[in-house]
mmCIF file of C-alpha atoms in Angstrom:
data_model
loop_
_atom_site.group_PDB
_atom_site.id
_atom_site.type_symbol
_atom_site.label_atom_id
_atom_site.label_comp_id
_atom_site.label_asym_id
_atom_site.label_seq_id
_atom_site.Cartn_x
_atom_site.Cartn_y
_atom_site.Cartn_z
ATOM 1 C CA UNK A 1 33.949 80.705 103.811
ATOM 2 C CA UNK A 2 37.011 79.119 105.420
ATOM 3 C CA UNK A 3 36.832 81.402 108.428
ATOM 4 C CA UNK A 4 33.129 80.622 108.827
ATOM 5 C CA UNK A 5 34.050 76.948 109.026
ATOM 6 C CA UNK A 6 36.925 77.714 111.423
ATOM 7 C CA UNK A 7 39.745 77.258 108.884
ATOM 8 C CA UNK A 8 42.620 79.741 108.513
ATOM 9 C CA UNK A 9 45.714 79.899 106.344
ATOM 10 C CA UNK A 10 49.159 81.009 107.569
ATOM 11 C CA UNK A 11 51.547 82.073 104.778
ATOM 12 C CA UNK A 12 55.161 81.012 104.385
ATOM 13 C CA UNK A 13 57.751 82.913 106.503
ATOM 14 C CA UNK A 14 54.901 84.006 108.770
ATOM 15 C CA UNK A 15 53.502 82.723 112.070
ATOM 16 C CA UNK A 16 50.107 83.392 113.612
ATOM 17 C CA UNK A 17 49.468 84.084 117.276
ATOM 18 C CA UNK A 18 46.508 82.034 118.522
ATOM 19 C CA UNK A 19 44.520 83.105 121.584
ATOM 20 C CA UNK A 20 41.710 81.544 123.567
ATOM 21 C CA UNK A 21 39.350 84.071 125.061
ATOM 22 C CA UNK A 22 42.112 86.708 124.829
ATOM 23 C CA UNK A 23 44.852 84.547 126.384
ATOM 24 C CA UNK A 24 47.874 83.375 124.428
ATOM 25 C CA UNK A 25 47.450 79.779 123.381
ATOM 26 C CA UNK A 26 50.083 78.841 120.789
ATOM 27 C CA UNK A 27 52.035 79.891 117.721
ATOM 28 C CA UNK A 28 50.679 78.553 114.453
ATOM 29 C CA UNK A 29 53.213 77.563 111.779
ATOM 30 C CA UNK A 30 52.638 78.183 108.027
ATOM 31 C CA UNK A 31 49.843 76.060 106.625
ATOM 32 C CA UNK A 32 46.123 75.442 107.161
ATOM 33 C CA UNK A 33 44.729 75.311 110.693
ATOM 34 C CA UNK A 34 41.334 74.593 112.281
ATOM 35 C CA UNK A 35 40.202 77.428 114.504
ATOM 36 C CA UNK A 36 36.794 76.868 116.201
ATOM 37 C CA UNK A 37 35.858 80.478 116.894
ATOM 38 C CA UNK A 38 32.686 79.389 118.630
ATOM 39 C CA UNK A 39 34.674 78.241 121.683
ATOM 40 C CA UNK A 40 36.766 81.428 121.947
ATOM 41 C CA UNK A 41 39.603 80.571 119.588
ATOM 42 C CA UNK A 42 40.925 83.503 117.535
ATOM 43 C CA UNK A 43 43.990 84.906 115.788
ATOM 44 C CA UNK A 44 45.495 87.829 117.687
ATOM 45 C CA UNK A 45 47.799 88.732 114.815
ATOM 46 C CA UNK A 46 50.513 87.648 112.425
ATOM 47 C CA UNK A 47 54.268 87.969 112.775
ATOM 48 C CA UNK A 48 56.650 88.003 109.803
ATOM 49 C CA UNK A 49 59.865 85.979 110.084
ATOM 50 C CA UNK A 50 61.473 87.734 107.120
ATOM 51 C CA UNK A 51 64.579 89.882 107.549
ATOM 52 C CA UNK A 52 63.573 93.523 107.856
ATOM 53 C CA UNK A 53 65.694 96.643 107.535
ATOM 54 C CA UNK A 54 65.544 99.865 109.491
ATOM 55 C CA UNK A 55 67.552 102.939 108.429
ATOM 56 C CA UNK A 56 68.329 105.278 111.310
ATOM 57 C CA UNK A 57 69.713 108.804 110.875
ATOM 58 C CA UNK A 58 71.339 110.142 114.021
ATOM 59 C CA UNK A 59 72.834 113.606 114.464
ATOM 60 C CA UNK A 60 75.816 113.748 116.795
ATOM 61 C CA UNK A 61 78.988 115.690 117.487
ATOM 62 C CA UNK A 62 82.554 114.476 117.093
ATOM 63 C CA UNK A 63 85.481 115.067 119.425
ATOM 64 C CA UNK A 64 86.707 117.984 117.292
ATOM 65 C CA UNK A 65 83.285 119.690 117.606
ATOM 66 C CA UNK A 66 81.943 118.842 114.149
ATOM 67 C CA UNK A 67 78.253 118.009 113.853
ATOM 68 C CA UNK A 68 77.515 115.089 111.577
ATOM 69 C CA UNK A 69 74.619 112.854 110.609
ATOM 70 C CA UNK A 70 75.427 109.164 111.020
ATOM 71 C CA UNK A 71 73.225 106.841 108.965
ATOM 72 C CA UNK A 72 72.956 103.288 110.334
ATOM 73 C CA UNK A 73 71.199 100.398 108.635
ATOM 74 C CA UNK A 74 69.953 97.639 110.973
ATOM 75 C CA UNK A 75 68.786 94.287 109.605
ATOM 76 C CA UNK A 76 66.717 92.219 112.047
ATOM 77 C CA UNK A 77 64.109 89.462 112.188
ATOM 78 C CA UNK A 78 61.782 87.793 114.680
ATOM 79 C CA UNK A 79 62.741 84.338 115.992
ATOM 80 C CA UNK A 80 60.177 81.594 115.433
ATOM 81 C CA UNK A 81 60.838 79.954 118.818
ATOM 82 C CA UNK A 82 60.324 83.312 120.586
ATOM 83 C CA UNK A 83 57.427 84.544 118.472
ATOM 84 C CA UNK A 84 55.196 85.152 121.518
ATOM 85 C CA UNK A 85 57.827 87.435 123.099
ATOM 86 C CA UNK A 86 58.285 89.323 119.813
ATOM 87 C CA UNK A 87 54.547 89.796 119.467
ATOM 88 C CA UNK A 88 53.554 90.686 123.028
ATOM 89 C CA UNK A 89 56.535 92.298 124.721
ATOM 90 C CA UNK A 90 57.158 95.184 122.320
ATOM 91 C CA UNK A 91 54.517 97.614 121.123
ATOM 92 C CA UNK A 92 56.791 99.279 118.517
ATOM 93 C CA UNK A 93 59.873 97.312 117.523
ATOM 94 C CA UNK A 94 61.284 99.909 115.132
ATOM 95 C CA UNK A 95 61.208 102.719 117.679
ATOM 96 C CA UNK A 96 62.880 100.475 120.261
ATOM 97 C CA UNK A 97 65.712 99.621 117.856
ATOM 98 C CA UNK A 98 66.076 103.260 116.880
ATOM 99 C CA UNK A 99 66.450 104.305 120.527
ATOM 100 C CA UNK A 100 69.305 101.838 121.072
ATOM 101 C CA UNK A 101 71.032 102.973 117.867
ATOM 102 C CA UNK A 102 70.838 106.605 118.999
ATOM 103 C CA UNK A 103 72.246 105.702 122.394
ATOM 104 C CA UNK A 104 75.254 103.778 121.086
ATOM 105 C CA UNK A 105 76.152 106.224 118.305
ATOM 106 C CA UNK A 106 75.942 109.249 120.588
ATOM 107 C CA UNK A 107 78.140 107.445 123.112
ATOM 108 C CA UNK A 108 80.792 106.305 120.593
ATOM 109 C CA UNK A 109 81.208 109.046 117.984
ATOM 110 C CA UNK A 110 81.903 111.943 120.435
ATOM 111 C CA UNK A 111 85.070 110.092 121.474
ATOM 112 C CA UNK A 112 86.475 110.288 117.935
ATOM 113 C CA UNK A 113 87.648 113.013 115.595
ATOM 114 C CA UNK A 114 85.797 113.309 112.305
ATOM 115 C CA UNK A 115 88.588 111.646 110.317
ATOM 116 C CA UNK A 116 88.735 108.790 112.839
ATOM 117 C CA UNK A 117 84.976 108.315 112.595
ATOM 118 C CA UNK A 118 85.281 107.766 108.831
ATOM 119 C CA UNK A 119 88.113 105.291 109.369
ATOM 120 C CA UNK A 120 86.375 103.411 112.217
ATOM 121 C CA UNK A 121 82.909 102.938 110.760
ATOM 122 C CA UNK A 122 83.168 99.187 111.228
ATOM 123 C CA UNK A 123 83.956 99.596 114.934
ATOM 124 C CA UNK A 124 80.933 101.864 115.394
ATOM 125 C CA UNK A 125 78.703 99.369 113.560
ATOM 126 C CA UNK A 126 80.030 96.514 115.707
ATOM 127 C CA UNK A 127 79.314 98.430 118.912
ATOM 128 C CA UNK A 128 75.742 99.145 117.761
ATOM 129 C CA UNK A 129 75.215 95.521 116.765
ATOM 130 C CA UNK A 130 76.500 94.160 120.082
ATOM 131 C CA UNK A 131 74.287 96.490 122.102
ATOM 132 C CA UNK A 132 71.215 95.704 120.004
ATOM 133 C CA UNK A 133 71.891 91.967 120.179
ATOM 134 C CA UNK A 134 71.940 92.024 123.963
ATOM 135 C CA UNK A 135 68.851 94.219 124.227
ATOM 136 C CA UNK A 136 66.625 92.688 121.537
ATOM 137 C CA UNK A 137 67.316 88.993 122.172
ATOM 138 C CA UNK A 138 65.114 89.076 125.285
ATOM 139 C CA UNK A 139 62.259 90.389 123.133
ATOM 140 C CA UNK A 140 62.507 87.557 120.611
ATOM 141 C CA UNK A 141 64.441 89.407 117.877
ATOM 142 C CA UNK A 142 67.743 88.593 116.214
ATOM 143 C CA UNK A 143 70.049 91.323 114.859
ATOM 144 C CA UNK A 144 71.317 89.969 111.548
ATOM 145 C CA UNK A 145 73.703 92.786 110.668
ATOM 146 C CA UNK A 146 74.347 96.455 111.393
ATOM 147 C CA UNK A 147 76.035 98.788 108.931
ATOM 148 C CA UNK A 148 77.154 102.403 109.132
ATOM 149 C CA UNK A 149 76.334 103.359 105.570
ATOM 150 C CA UNK A 150 77.171 107.052 105.683
ATOM 151 C CA UNK A 151 78.637 109.854 107.785
ATOM 152 C CA UNK A 152 77.529 113.269 106.591
ATOM 153 C CA UNK A 153 79.270 116.310 108.116
ATOM 154 C CA UNK A 154 77.758 119.743 107.913
ATOM 155 C CA UNK A 155 77.809 121.219 104.402
ATOM 156 C CA UNK A 156 80.230 123.993 105.422
ATOM 157 C CA UNK A 157 82.576 121.409 106.920
ATOM 158 C CA UNK A 158 82.512 119.314 103.747
ATOM 159 C CA UNK A 159 83.263 122.378 101.655
ATOM 160 C CA UNK A 160 86.179 123.283 103.924
ATOM 161 C CA UNK A 161 87.533 119.723 103.783
ATOM 162 C CA UNK A 162 87.336 119.750 99.985
ATOM 163 C CA UNK A 163 89.150 123.090 99.853
ATOM 164 C CA UNK A 164 91.890 121.778 102.141
ATOM 165 C CA UNK A 165 92.281 118.698 99.984
ATOM 166 C CA UNK A 166 92.312 120.777 96.800
ATOM 167 C CA UNK A 167 94.922 123.147 98.260
ATOM 168 C CA UNK A 168 97.124 120.210 99.268
ATOM 169 C CA UNK A 169 96.892 118.720 95.787
ATOM 170 C CA UNK A 170 97.665 122.076 94.161
ATOM 171 C CA UNK A 171 100.671 122.485 96.438
ATOM 172 C CA UNK A 172 101.902 119.015 95.505
ATOM 173 C CA UNK A 173 101.355 119.734 91.806
ATOM 174 C CA UNK A 174 103.280 123.010 92.065
ATOM 175 C CA UNK A 175 106.130 121.249 93.868
ATOM 176 C CA UNK A 176 106.275 118.517 91.239
ATOM 177 C CA UNK A 177 106.185 121.092 88.433
ATOM 178 C CA UNK A 178 109.006 123.098 90.022
ATOM 179 C CA UNK A 179 111.054 119.932 90.463
ATOM 180 C CA UNK A 180 110.464 118.996 86.822
ATOM 181 C CA UNK A 181 111.528 122.470 85.659
ATOM 182 C CA UNK A 182 114.621 122.249 87.857
ATOM 183 C CA UNK A 183 115.581 118.909 86.350
ATOM 184 C CA UNK A 184 114.911 120.275 82.859
ATOM 185 C CA UNK A 185 117.158 123.304 83.459
ATOM 186 C CA UNK A 186 119.901 121.104 84.896
ATOM 187 C CA UNK A 187 119.736 118.769 81.923
ATOM 188 C CA UNK A 188 119.675 121.716 79.523
ATOM 189 C CA UNK A 189 122.737 123.229 81.242
ATOM 190 C CA UNK A 190 124.521 119.883 81.194
ATOM 191 C CA UNK A 191 123.716 119.487 77.483
ATOM 192 C CA UNK A 192 124.900 123.031 76.747
ATOM 193 C CA UNK A 193 128.143 122.439 78.655
ATOM 194 C CA UNK A 194 128.713 119.150 76.865
ATOM 195 C CA UNK A 195 127.995 120.827 73.521
ATOM 196 C CA UNK A 196 130.460 123.629 74.228
ATOM 197 C CA UNK A 197 133.043 121.124 75.439
ATOM 198 C CA UNK A 198 132.730 119.097 72.243
ATOM 199 C CA UNK A 199 132.804 122.298 70.151
ATOM 200 C CA UNK A 200 135.988 123.360 71.957
ATOM 201 C CA UNK A 201 137.546 119.981 71.229
ATOM 202 C CA UNK A 202 136.601 120.353 67.585
ATOM 203 C CA UNK A 203 138.085 123.858 67.347
ATOM 204 C CA UNK A 204 141.257 122.713 69.121
ATOM 205 C CA UNK A 205 141.640 119.760 66.752
ATOM 206 C CA UNK A 206 140.943 122.008 63.763
ATOM 207 C CA UNK A 207 143.617 124.483 64.846
ATOM 208 C CA UNK A 208 146.027 121.652 65.559
ATOM 209 C CA UNK A 209 145.433 120.289 62.076
ATOM 210 C CA UNK A 210 146.010 123.764 60.575
ATOM 211 C CA UNK A 211 149.256 124.152 62.512
ATOM 212 C CA UNK A 212 150.413 120.692 61.479
ATOM 213 C CA UNK A 213 149.544 121.418 57.860
ATOM 214 C CA UNK A 214 151.371 124.746 57.908
ATOM 215 C CA UNK A 215 154.410 123.134 59.474
ATOM 216 C CA UNK A 216 154.473 120.415 56.857
ATOM 217 C CA UNK A 217 154.007 122.998 54.096
ATOM 218 C CA UNK A 218 156.847 125.175 55.398
ATOM 219 C CA UNK A 219 159.187 122.205 55.703
ATOM 220 C CA UNK A 220 158.309 120.874 52.255
ATOM 221 C CA UNK A 221 158.674 124.301 50.606
ATOM 222 C CA UNK A 222 162.029 124.962 52.305
ATOM 223 C CA UNK A 223 163.350 121.600 51.132
ATOM 224 C CA UNK A 224 162.154 121.960 47.540
ATOM 225 C CA UNK A 225 163.077 125.649 47.048
ATOM 226 C CA UNK A 226 166.650 126.321 48.166
ATOM 227 C CA UNK A 227 167.420 129.685 49.679
ATOM 228 C CA UNK A 228 163.957 130.287 51.169
ATOM 229 C CA UNK A 229 163.438 130.787 54.856
ATOM 230 C CA UNK A 230 160.503 129.990 57.088
ATOM 231 C CA UNK A 231 159.617 133.727 57.137
ATOM 232 C CA UNK A 232 159.312 133.782 53.332
ATOM 233 C CA UNK A 233 157.064 130.749 53.376
ATOM 234 C CA UNK A 234 154.839 132.235 56.102
ATOM 235 C CA UNK A 235 154.495 135.496 54.192
ATOM 236 C CA UNK A 236 153.404 133.575 51.145
ATOM 237 C CA UNK A 237 150.888 131.550 53.182
ATOM 238 C CA UNK A 238 149.504 134.739 54.734
ATOM 239 C CA UNK A 239 149.092 136.290 51.281
ATOM 240 C CA UNK A 240 147.250 133.204 50.093
ATOM 241 C CA UNK A 241 144.982 133.195 53.161
ATOM 242 C CA UNK A 242 144.410 136.930 52.781
ATOM 243 C CA UNK A 243 143.162 136.628 49.225
ATOM 244 C CA UNK A 244 141.058 133.567 50.069
ATOM 245 C CA UNK A 245 139.371 135.584 52.812
ATOM 246 C CA UNK A 246 138.729 138.477 50.476
ATOM 247 C CA UNK A 247 137.221 136.041 47.981
ATOM 248 C CA UNK A 248 134.867 134.513 50.542
ATOM 249 C CA UNK A 249 133.722 137.924 51.774
ATOM 250 C CA UNK A 250 132.931 139.005 48.258
ATOM 251 C CA UNK A 251 131.187 135.744 47.337
ATOM 252 C CA UNK A 252 128.915 135.704 50.395
ATOM 253 C CA UNK A 253 125.407 136.950 49.519
ATOM 254 C CA UNK A 254 124.418 137.657 53.143
ATOM 255 C CA UNK A 255 127.530 139.525 54.226
ATOM 256 C CA UNK A 256 127.248 143.199 55.003
ATOM 257 C CA UNK A 257 129.815 145.806 53.956
ATOM 258 C CA UNK A 258 133.188 145.237 55.579
ATOM 259 C CA UNK A 259 135.967 147.849 55.397
ATOM 260 C CA UNK A 260 139.470 146.462 55.756
ATOM 261 C CA UNK A 261 142.818 148.036 54.871
ATOM 262 C CA UNK A 262 143.994 146.895 51.460
ATOM 263 C CA UNK A 263 147.149 147.687 49.656
ATOM 264 C CA UNK A 264 150.596 146.362 48.928
ATOM 265 C CA UNK A 265 151.679 146.810 52.531
ATOM 266 C CA UNK A 266 148.565 145.328 54.110
ATOM 267 C CA UNK A 267 149.844 141.773 54.050
ATOM 268 C CA UNK A 268 153.217 142.881 55.451
ATOM 269 C CA UNK A 269 151.434 144.687 58.304
ATOM 270 C CA UNK A 270 149.284 141.616 59.081
ATOM 271 C CA UNK A 271 152.327 139.365 59.080
ATOM 272 C CA UNK A 272 154.188 141.769 61.387
ATOM 273 C CA UNK A 273 151.235 141.789 63.806
ATOM 274 C CA UNK A 274 151.094 137.992 63.861
ATOM 275 C CA UNK A 275 154.843 137.729 64.495
ATOM 276 C CA UNK A 276 154.669 140.302 67.270
ATOM 277 C CA UNK A 277 151.799 138.387 68.892
ATOM 278 C CA UNK A 278 153.756 135.131 68.741
ATOM 279 C CA UNK A 279 156.825 136.772 70.241
ATOM 280 C CA UNK A 280 154.853 138.286 73.112
ATOM 281 C CA UNK A 281 153.182 134.924 73.768
ATOM 282 C CA UNK A 282 156.564 133.169 73.866
ATOM 283 C CA UNK A 283 157.889 135.763 76.319
ATOM 284 C CA UNK A 284 154.917 135.252 78.621
#
């Protein structure tokens, strides 16, 4: 009914292109407009001013001869003050933008190695955005933002990269494990050495205490029993120690059979061996 009366409605964030007998007349802003079709007035079309997004997938080759798909996302919109240029000068805006994206990506990425391309995604996106801004501004479009959202190498290349990374991590783990085992062995050896050192000190102190006790016993016995010599006292001590040893061997439940010489002369023989050992040590 409205169109029959020459009334049209232009929605928000949209402009209408008005023509008179097929010639551009003006750009109609959002709202209600009178359009007397009987005198050749008509709407050639509508143009959205909203931000639009175009995802472009471009296959290219890097400097180290790796083929990869670069996915770029371009956000753009038509300018209200250049709506006539945006409507008339381009027949297919999306294809035009895609052609410029292909051109810039295939000129930039082949200068980089694959690892550099991942690290310099922002530089690639900036180069695409600058080129599109210069090219599309004359057609009445503004480039809002350009993003490189993904770089996808060939599947075989990705598998190889993952294997290289896994091998490097395994090598690092093996090195760390070996270093830990080395430290553990060193600490174990240090602890064992310290333990043996302390055990040696204990044995030395024990023997020193035994020697001191024997000396005190010999001196006390010689003073209290006139006519006894140090040899007599030592023989008596050896007899006492001999029988104590025999008692402990017999009382032990876990001891195996032990055969030792036993008789009246056994103690005398043991004492003679001890004295001979002491004499030889003093001569050395």
